[in-house]
mmCIF file of C-alpha atoms in Angstrom:
data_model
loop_
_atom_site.group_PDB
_atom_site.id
_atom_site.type_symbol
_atom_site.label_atom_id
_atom_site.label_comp_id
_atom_site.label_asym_id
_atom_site.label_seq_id
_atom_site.Cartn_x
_atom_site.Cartn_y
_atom_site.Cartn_z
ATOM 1 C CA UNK A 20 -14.036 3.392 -1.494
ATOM 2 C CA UNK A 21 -13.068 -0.265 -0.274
ATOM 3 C CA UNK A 22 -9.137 -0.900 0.806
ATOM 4 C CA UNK A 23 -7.336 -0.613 -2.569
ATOM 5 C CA UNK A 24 -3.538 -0.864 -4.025
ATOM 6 C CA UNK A 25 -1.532 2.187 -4.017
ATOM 7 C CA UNK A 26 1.123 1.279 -5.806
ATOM 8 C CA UNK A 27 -0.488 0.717 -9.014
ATOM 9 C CA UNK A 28 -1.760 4.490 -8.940
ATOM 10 C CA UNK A 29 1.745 5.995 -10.655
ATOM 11 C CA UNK A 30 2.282 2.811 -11.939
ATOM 12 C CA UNK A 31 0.004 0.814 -14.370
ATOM 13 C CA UNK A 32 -3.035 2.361 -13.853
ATOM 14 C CA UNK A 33 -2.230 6.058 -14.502
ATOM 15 C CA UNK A 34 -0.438 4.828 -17.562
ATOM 16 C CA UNK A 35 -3.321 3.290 -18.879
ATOM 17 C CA UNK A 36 -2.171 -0.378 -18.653
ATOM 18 C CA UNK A 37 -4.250 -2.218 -16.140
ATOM 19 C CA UNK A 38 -8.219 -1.297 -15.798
ATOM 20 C CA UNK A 39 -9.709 0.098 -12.819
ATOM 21 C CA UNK A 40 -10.859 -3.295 -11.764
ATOM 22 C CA UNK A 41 -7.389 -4.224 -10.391
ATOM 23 C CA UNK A 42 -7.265 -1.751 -7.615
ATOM 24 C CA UNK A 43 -9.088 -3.049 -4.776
ATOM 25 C CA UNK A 44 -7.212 -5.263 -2.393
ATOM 26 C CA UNK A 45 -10.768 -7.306 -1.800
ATOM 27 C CA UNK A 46 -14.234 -7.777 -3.212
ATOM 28 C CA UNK A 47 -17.074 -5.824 -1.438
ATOM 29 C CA UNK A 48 -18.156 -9.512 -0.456
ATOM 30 C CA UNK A 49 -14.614 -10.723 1.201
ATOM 31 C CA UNK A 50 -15.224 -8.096 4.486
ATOM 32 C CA UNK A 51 -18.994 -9.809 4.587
ATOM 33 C CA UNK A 52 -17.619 -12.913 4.640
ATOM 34 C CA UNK A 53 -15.043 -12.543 7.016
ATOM 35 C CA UNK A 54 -17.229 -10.451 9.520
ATOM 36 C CA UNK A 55 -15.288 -7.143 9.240
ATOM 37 C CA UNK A 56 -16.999 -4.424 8.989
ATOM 38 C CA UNK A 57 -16.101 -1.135 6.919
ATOM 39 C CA UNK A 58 -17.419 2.243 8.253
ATOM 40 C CA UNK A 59 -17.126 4.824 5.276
ATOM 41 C CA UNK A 60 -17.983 8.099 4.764
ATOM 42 C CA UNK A 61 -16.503 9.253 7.660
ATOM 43 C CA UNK A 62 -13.109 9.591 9.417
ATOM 44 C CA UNK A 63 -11.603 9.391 12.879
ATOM 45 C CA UNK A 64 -11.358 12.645 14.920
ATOM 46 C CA UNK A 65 -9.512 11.270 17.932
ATOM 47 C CA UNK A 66 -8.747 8.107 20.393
ATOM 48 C CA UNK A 67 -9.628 8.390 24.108
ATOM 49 C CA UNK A 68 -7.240 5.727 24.738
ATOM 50 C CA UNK A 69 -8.199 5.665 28.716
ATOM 51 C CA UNK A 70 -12.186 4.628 27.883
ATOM 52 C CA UNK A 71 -10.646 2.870 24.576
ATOM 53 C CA UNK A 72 -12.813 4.660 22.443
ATOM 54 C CA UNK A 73 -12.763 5.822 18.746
ATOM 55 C CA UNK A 74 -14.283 8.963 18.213
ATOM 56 C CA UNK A 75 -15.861 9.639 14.749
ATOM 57 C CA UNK A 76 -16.346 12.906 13.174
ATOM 58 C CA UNK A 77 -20.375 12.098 12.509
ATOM 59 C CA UNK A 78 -20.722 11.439 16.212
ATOM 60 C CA UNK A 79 -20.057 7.848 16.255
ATOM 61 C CA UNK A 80 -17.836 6.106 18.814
ATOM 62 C CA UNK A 81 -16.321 2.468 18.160
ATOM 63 C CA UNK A 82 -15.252 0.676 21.258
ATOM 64 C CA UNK A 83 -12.016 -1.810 20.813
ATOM 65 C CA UNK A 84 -9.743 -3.789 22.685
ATOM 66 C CA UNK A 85 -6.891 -3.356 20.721
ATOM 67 C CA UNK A 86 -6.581 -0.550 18.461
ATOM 68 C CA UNK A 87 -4.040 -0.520 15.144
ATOM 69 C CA UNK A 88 -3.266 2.849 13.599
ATOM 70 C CA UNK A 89 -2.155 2.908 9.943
ATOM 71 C CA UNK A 90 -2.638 6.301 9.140
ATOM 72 C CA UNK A 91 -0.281 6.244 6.341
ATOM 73 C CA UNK A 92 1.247 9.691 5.109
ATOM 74 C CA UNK A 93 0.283 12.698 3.130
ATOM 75 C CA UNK A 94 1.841 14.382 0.224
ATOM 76 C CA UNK A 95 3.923 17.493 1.471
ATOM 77 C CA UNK A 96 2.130 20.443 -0.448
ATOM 78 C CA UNK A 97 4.330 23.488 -1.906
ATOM 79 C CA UNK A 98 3.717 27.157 -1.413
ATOM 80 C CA UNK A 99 4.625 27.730 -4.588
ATOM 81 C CA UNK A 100 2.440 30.756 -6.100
ATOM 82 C CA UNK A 101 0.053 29.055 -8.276
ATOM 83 C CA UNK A 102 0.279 25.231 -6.799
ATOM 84 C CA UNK A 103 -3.373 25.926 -5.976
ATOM 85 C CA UNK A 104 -4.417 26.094 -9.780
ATOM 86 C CA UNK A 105 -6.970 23.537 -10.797
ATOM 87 C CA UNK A 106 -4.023 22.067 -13.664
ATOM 88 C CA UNK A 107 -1.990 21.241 -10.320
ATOM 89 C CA UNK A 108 -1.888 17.814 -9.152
ATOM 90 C CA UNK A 109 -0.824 15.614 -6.241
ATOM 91 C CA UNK A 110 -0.627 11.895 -6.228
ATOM 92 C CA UNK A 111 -1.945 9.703 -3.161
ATOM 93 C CA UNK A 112 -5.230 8.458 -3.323
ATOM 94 C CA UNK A 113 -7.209 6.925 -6.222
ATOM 95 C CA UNK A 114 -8.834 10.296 -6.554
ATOM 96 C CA UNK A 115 -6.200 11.985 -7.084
ATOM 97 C CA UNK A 116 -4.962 9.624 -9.870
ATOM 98 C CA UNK A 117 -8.473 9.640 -11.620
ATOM 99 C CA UNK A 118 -7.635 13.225 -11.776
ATOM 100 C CA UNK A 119 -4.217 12.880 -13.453
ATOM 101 C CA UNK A 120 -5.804 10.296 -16.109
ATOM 102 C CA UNK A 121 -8.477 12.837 -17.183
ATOM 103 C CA UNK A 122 -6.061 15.824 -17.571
ATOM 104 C CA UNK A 123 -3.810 13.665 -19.328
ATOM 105 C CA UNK A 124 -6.483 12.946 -21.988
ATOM 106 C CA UNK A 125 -6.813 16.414 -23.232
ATOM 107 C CA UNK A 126 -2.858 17.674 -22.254
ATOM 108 C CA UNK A 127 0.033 17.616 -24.497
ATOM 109 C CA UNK A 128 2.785 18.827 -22.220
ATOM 110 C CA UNK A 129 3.534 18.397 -18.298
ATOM 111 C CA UNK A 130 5.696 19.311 -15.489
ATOM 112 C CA UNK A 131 6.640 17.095 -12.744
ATOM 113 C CA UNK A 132 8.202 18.574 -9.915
ATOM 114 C CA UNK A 133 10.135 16.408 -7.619
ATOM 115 C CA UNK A 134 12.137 13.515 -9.017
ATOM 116 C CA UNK A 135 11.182 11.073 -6.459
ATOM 117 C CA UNK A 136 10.335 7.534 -7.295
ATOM 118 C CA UNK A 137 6.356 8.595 -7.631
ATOM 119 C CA UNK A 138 7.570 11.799 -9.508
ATOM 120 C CA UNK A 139 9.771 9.593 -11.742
ATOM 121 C CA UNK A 140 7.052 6.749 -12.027
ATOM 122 C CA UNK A 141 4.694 9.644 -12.841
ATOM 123 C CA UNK A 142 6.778 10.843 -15.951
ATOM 124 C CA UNK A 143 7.319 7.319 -17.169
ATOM 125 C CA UNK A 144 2.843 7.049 -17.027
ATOM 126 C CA UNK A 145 2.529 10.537 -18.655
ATOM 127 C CA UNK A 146 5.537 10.094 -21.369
ATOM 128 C CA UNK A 147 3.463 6.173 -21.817
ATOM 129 C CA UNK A 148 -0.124 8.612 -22.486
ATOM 130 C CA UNK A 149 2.142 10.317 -25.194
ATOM 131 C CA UNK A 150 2.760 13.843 -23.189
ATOM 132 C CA UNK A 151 5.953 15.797 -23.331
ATOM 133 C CA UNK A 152 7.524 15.753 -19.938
ATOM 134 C CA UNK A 153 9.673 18.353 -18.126
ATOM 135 C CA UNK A 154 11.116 17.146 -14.535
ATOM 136 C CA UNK A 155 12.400 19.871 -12.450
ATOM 137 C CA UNK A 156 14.091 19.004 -9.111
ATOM 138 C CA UNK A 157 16.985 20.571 -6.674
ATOM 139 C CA UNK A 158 19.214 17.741 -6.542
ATOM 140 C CA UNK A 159 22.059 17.163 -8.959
ATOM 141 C CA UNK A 160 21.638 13.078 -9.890
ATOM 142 C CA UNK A 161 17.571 11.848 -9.276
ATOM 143 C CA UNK A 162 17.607 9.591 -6.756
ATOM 144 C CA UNK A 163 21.177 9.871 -5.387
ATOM 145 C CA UNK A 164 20.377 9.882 -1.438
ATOM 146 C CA UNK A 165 18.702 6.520 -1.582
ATOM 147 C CA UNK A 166 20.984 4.627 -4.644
ATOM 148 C CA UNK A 167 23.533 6.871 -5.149
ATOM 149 C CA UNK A 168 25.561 8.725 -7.871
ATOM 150 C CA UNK A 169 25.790 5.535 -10.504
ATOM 151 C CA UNK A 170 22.462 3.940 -10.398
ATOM 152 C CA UNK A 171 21.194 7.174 -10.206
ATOM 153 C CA UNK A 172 22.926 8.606 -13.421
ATOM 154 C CA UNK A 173 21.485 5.345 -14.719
ATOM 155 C CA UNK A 174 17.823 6.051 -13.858
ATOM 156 C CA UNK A 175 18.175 9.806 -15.216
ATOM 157 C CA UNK A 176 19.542 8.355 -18.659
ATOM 158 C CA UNK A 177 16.516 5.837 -18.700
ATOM 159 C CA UNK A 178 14.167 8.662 -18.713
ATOM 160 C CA UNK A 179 15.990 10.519 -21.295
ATOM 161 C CA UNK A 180 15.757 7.561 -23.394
ATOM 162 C CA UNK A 181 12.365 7.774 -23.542
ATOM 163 C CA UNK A 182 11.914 11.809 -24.513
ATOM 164 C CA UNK A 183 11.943 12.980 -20.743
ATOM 165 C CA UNK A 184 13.869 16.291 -19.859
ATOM 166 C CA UNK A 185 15.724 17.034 -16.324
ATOM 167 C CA UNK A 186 16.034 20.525 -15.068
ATOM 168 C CA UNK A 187 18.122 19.613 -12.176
ATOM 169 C CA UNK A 188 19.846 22.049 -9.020
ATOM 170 C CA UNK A 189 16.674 23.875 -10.256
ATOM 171 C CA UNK A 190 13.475 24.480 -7.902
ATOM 172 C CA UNK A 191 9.652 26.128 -9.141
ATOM 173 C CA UNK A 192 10.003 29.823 -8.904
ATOM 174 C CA UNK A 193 5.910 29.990 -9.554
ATOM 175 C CA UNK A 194 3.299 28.280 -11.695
ATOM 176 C CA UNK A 195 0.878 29.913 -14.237
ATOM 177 C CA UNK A 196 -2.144 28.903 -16.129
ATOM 178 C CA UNK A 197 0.125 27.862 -18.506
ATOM 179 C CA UNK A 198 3.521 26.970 -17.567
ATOM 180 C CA UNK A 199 6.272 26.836 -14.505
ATOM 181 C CA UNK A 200 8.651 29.664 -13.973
ATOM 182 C CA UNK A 201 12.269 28.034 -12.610
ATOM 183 C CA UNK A 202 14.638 29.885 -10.349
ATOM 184 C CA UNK A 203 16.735 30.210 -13.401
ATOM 185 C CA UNK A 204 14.533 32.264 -15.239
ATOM 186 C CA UNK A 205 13.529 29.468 -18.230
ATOM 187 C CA UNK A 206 9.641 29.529 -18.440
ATOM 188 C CA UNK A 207 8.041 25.177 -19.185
ATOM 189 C CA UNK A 208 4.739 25.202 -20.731
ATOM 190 C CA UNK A 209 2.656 23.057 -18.899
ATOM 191 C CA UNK A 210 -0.809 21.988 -19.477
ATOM 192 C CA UNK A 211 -0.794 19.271 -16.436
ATOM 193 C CA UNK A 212 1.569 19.712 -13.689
ATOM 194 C CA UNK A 213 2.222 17.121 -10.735
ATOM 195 C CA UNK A 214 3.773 17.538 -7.498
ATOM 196 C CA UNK A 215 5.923 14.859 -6.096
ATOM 197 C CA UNK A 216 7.905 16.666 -3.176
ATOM 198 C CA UNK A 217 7.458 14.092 -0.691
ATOM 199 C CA UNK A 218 5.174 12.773 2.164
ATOM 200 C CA UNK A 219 4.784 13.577 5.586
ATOM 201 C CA UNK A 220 3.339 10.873 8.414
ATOM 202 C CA UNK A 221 -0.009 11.809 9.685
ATOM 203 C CA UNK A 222 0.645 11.486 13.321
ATOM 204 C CA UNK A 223 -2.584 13.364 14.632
ATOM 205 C CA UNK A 224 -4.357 10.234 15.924
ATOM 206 C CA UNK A 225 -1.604 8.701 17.617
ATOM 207 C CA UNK A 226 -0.996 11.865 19.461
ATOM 208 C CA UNK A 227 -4.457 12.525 20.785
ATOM 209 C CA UNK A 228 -4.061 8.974 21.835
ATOM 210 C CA UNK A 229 -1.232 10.014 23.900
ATOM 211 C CA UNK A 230 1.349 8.158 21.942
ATOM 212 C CA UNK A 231 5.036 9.272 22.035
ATOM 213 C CA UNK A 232 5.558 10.901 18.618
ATOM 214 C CA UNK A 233 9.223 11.076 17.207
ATOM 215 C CA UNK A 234 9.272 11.875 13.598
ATOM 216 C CA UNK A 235 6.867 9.198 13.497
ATOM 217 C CA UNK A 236 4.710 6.809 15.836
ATOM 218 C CA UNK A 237 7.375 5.783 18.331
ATOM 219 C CA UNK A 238 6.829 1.439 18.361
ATOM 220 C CA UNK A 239 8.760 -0.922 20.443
ATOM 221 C CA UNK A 240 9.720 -4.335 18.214
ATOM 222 C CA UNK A 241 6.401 -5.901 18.785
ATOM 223 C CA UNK A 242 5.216 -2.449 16.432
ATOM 224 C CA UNK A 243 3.064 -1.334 20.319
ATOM 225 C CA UNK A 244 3.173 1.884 20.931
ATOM 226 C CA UNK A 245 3.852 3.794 24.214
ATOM 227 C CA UNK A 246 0.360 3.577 24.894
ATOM 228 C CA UNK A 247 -0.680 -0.297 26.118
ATOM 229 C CA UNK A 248 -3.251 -2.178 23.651
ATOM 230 C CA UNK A 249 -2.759 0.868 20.747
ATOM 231 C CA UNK A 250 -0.199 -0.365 17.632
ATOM 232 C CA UNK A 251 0.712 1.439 14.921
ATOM 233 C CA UNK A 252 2.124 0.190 11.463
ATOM 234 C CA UNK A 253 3.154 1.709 7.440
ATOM 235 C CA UNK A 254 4.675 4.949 7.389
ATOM 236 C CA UNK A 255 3.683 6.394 10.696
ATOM 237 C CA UNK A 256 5.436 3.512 12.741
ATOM 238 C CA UNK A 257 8.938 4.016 13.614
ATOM 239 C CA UNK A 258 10.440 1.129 14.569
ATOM 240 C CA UNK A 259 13.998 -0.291 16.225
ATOM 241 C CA UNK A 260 16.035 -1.514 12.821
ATOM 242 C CA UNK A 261 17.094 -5.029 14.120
ATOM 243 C CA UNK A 262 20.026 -4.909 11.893
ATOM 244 C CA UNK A 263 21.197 -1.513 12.797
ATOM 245 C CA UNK A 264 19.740 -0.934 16.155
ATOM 246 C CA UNK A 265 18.246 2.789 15.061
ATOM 247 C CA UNK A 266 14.876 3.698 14.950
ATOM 248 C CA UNK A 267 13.720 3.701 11.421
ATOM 249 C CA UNK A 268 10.398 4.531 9.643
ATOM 250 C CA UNK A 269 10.210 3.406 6.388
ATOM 251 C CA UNK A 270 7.648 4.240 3.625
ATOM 252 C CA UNK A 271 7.437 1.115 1.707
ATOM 253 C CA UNK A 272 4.436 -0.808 0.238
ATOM 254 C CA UNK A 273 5.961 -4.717 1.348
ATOM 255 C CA UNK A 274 6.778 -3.236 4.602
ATOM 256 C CA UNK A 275 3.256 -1.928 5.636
ATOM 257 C CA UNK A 276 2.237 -5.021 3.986
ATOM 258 C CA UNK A 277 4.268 -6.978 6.305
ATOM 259 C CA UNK A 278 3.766 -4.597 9.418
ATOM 260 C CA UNK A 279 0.455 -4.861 9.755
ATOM 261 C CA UNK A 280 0.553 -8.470 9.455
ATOM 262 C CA UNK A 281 2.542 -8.589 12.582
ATOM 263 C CA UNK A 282 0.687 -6.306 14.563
ATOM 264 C CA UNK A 283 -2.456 -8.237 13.943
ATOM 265 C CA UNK A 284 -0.727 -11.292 15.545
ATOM 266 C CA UNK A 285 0.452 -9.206 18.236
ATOM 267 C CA UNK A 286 -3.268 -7.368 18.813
ATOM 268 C CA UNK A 287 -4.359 -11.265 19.476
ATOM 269 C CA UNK A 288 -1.964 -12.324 22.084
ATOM 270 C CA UNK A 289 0.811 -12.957 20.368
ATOM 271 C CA UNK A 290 4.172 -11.451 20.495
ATOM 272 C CA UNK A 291 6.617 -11.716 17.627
ATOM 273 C CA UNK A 292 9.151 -9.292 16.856
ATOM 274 C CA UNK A 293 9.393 -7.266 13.414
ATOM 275 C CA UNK A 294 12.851 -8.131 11.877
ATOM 276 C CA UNK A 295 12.010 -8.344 8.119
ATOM 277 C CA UNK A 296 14.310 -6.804 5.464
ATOM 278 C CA UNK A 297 12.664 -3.887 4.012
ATOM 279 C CA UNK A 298 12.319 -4.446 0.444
ATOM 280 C CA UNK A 299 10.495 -2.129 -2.413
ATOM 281 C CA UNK A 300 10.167 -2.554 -5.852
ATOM 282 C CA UNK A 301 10.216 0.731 -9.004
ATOM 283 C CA UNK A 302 9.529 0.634 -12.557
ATOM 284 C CA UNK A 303 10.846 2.812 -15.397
ATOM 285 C CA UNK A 304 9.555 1.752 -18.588
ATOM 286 C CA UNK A 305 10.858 -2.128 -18.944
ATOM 287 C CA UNK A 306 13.310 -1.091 -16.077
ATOM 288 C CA UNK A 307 12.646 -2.455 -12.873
ATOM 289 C CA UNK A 308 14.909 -2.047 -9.773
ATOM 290 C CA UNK A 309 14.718 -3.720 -6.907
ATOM 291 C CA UNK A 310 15.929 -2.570 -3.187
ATOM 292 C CA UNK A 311 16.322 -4.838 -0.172
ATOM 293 C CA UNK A 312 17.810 -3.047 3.102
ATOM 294 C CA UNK A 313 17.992 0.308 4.436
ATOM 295 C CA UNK A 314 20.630 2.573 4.376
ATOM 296 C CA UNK A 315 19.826 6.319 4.764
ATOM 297 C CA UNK A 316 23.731 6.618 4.742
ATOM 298 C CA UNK A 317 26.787 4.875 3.854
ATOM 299 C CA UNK A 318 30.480 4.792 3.743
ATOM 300 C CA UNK A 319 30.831 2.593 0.366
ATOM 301 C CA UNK A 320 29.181 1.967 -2.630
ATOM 302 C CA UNK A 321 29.841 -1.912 -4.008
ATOM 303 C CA UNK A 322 29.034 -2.622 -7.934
ATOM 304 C CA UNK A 323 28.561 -5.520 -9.298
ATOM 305 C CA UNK A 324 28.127 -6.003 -13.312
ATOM 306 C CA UNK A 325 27.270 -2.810 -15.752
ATOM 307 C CA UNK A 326 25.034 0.148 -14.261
ATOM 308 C CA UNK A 327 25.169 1.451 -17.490
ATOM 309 C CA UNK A 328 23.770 -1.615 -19.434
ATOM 310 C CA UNK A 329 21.400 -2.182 -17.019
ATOM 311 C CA UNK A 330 22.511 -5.132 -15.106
ATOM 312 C CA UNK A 331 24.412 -4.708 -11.928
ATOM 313 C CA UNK A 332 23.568 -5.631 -8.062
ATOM 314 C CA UNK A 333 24.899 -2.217 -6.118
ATOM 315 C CA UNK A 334 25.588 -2.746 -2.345
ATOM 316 C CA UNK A 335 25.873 -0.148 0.459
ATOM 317 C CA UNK A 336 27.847 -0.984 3.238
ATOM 318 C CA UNK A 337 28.746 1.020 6.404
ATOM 319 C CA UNK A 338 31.806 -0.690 8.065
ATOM 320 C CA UNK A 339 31.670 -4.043 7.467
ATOM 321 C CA UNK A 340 27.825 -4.419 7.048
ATOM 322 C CA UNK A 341 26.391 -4.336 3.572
ATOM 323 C CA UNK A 342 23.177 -2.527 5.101
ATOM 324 C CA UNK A 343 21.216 -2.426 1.576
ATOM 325 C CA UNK A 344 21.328 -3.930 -1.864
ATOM 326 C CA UNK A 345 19.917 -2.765 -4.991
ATOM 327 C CA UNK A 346 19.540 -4.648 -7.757
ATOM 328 C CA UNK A 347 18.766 -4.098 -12.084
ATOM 329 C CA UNK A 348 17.774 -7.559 -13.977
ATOM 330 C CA UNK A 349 19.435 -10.153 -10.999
ATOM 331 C CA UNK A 350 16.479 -10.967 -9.416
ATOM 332 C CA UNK A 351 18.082 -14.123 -8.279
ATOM 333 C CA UNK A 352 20.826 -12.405 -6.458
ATOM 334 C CA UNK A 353 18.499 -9.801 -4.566
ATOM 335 C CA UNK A 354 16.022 -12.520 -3.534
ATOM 336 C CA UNK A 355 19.767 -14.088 -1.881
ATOM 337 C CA UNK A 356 20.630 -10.992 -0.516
ATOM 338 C CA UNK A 357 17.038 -10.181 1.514
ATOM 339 C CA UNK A 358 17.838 -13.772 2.591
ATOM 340 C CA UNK A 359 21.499 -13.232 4.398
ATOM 341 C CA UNK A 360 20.142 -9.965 5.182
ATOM 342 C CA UNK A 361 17.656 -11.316 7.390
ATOM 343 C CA UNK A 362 19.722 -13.450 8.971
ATOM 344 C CA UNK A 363 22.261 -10.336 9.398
ATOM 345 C CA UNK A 364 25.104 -12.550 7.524
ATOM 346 C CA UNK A 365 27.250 -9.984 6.602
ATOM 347 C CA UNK A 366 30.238 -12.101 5.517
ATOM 348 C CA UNK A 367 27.607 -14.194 3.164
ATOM 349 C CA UNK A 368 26.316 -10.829 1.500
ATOM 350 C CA UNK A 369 29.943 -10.134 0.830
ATOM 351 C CA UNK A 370 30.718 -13.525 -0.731
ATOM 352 C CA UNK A 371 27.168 -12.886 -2.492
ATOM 353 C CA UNK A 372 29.062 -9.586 -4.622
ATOM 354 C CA UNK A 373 31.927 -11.635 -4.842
ATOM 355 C CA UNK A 374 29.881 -14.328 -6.836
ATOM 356 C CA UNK A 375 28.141 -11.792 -8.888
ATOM 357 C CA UNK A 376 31.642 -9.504 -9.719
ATOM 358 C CA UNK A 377 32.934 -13.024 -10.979
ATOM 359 C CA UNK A 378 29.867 -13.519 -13.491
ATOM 360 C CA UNK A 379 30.042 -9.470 -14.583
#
């Protein structure tokens, strides 16, 4: 298939409320008219990065000057006994949402396990197909490590709203034809059941291009890689966090978006630095939440306006920086927050939640 748009695939599409039509990024005739040319049907074995070579798996070999790798990641796949069953699904390619959509037509209940955001978006498409949805997951609060206990209480109460039921602190003991088995002994029927347990970055390439691998693709600012002339970018590329100074790889949509963007200026002689905010969008039902930042830890949690009504702007600060902001229905306020966030004004994101604790 042509380039298309992930997101959409637990979101609109597989709830049946955009057509088919919407996921490519292009028209067959945009990479004609732009003189770039697709090679499908076949995938890349390995890089000989010394003879800057691409080596095909139907023989082929693709010369370049300057070689971008945006592997992307791969869902992390359970050894559960019975997540090999033909009712068991994972969601990351078109395919595999095709997939969902036709089970869906003929299933009346479904197991999600994993209450990540696709997991989560996942339940919100199948409870939108009318399904009855079970989510099991071994955290206590969905979501919690990335927005914490509050917003996260809030997202789990959104999904309850709409029929969905949490078996939390619980993991799959073992799937059947018919149903998961939890640790805890209760049996969910299940005609459909989805796996949403994470991703992993598909490193392979880089490596056999000699790239330094750390939990990712290993990029200097400029998103190069330790090999000269090979970049990487999306959810391979981990990259020094301007604002923080760690290395970070981060598996957003807008910042692959954004990434390889940059490294196509780069790959042409350019050399700008990435320092965008990361920022990622998910919907539940007529919920939307919005995140700016990154902040795989924190000391503080800052609350602005009602998590439980559903409109708040939630900081989390380590020190004295405010290192990530979520927001629920002030769109305004996160769209000011990316803004001193780029510019690393830490004393303007705090007068920011002052503003919006004054308006609460």
């Amino acid at each position: 298939s042509v380039p298309y748009d992930r997101p959409n695939l637990s979101k609109d599409y597989l709830a049946g409320n955009a057509p088919e039509e919407w996921i490519p990024l292009r028209t067959p005739e945009f990479y004609e008219q732009h003189n770039i040319e697709l090679i499908r049907g076949t995938t890349v074995d390995a890089i000989d990065a010394a003879k800057k070579v691409a080596k095909l798996s139907d023989g082929r070999e693709v010369k370049f000057d300057r070689l971008l790798l945006a592997t992307g990641s791969e869902p992390i796949r359970l050894k559960t006994v019975g997540a090999d069953l033909p009712h068991v699904h994972y969601l990351r390619t078109l395919a595999d949402s095709r997939s969902i959509i036709e089970a869906a037509k003929s299933a009346k209940t479904a197991v999600v396990i994993g209450a990540s955001f696709i997991g989560l978006e996942v339940a919100a498409s199948l409870i939108a197909r009318g399904l009855s949805v079970n989510i099991v997951a071994p955290e206590k609060i969905p979501l919690e490590r990335v927005l914490g206990p509050e917003l996260g209480k809030f997202v789990q109460k959104t999904h309850e709203a709409k029929g969905v039921t949490f078996h939390l602190s619980r993991t799959a003991r073992d799937i059947s034809v018919t149903g998961v088995a939890l640790d805890d002994g209760i049996r969910l029927p299940a005609d459909l059941v989805v796996i949403g347990a994470g991703v992993r970055p598909l490193v392979s390439l880089a490596e056999s291009a000699g790239a330094a691998v750390n939990r990712g693709v290993v990029v200097d600012k400029y998103l190069e890689t330790s090999v000269p002339g090979v970049f990487a970018a999306g959810d391979i590329a981990r990259y020094p966090d301007p604002r923080t100074g760690a290395a970070v790889r981060i598996e957003h949509w807008a910042v692959a978006e954004r990434q390889g963007q940059l490294a196509a200026r780069n790959m042409i002689g350019m050399s700008e630095a990435f320092d965008s905010a990361p920022f990622f969008w998910s919907n539940h039902y007529d919920v939307g939440i919005g995140y700016v930042g990154h902040a795989e830890k924190w000391d503080a949690v800052r609350i602005a306006g009602d998590v439980g009504g559903g409109n708040c702007l939630v900081g989390y600060k380590s020190g004295e920086k405010t290192l990530a902001v979520a927001s629920v229905n002030r769109d305004k306020a996160s769209l000011e927050a990316e803004a001193l966030m780029e510019k690393s004004d830490w004393p303007g994101l705090d007068a920011l939640f002052k503003r919006e604790e004054s308006v609460s």
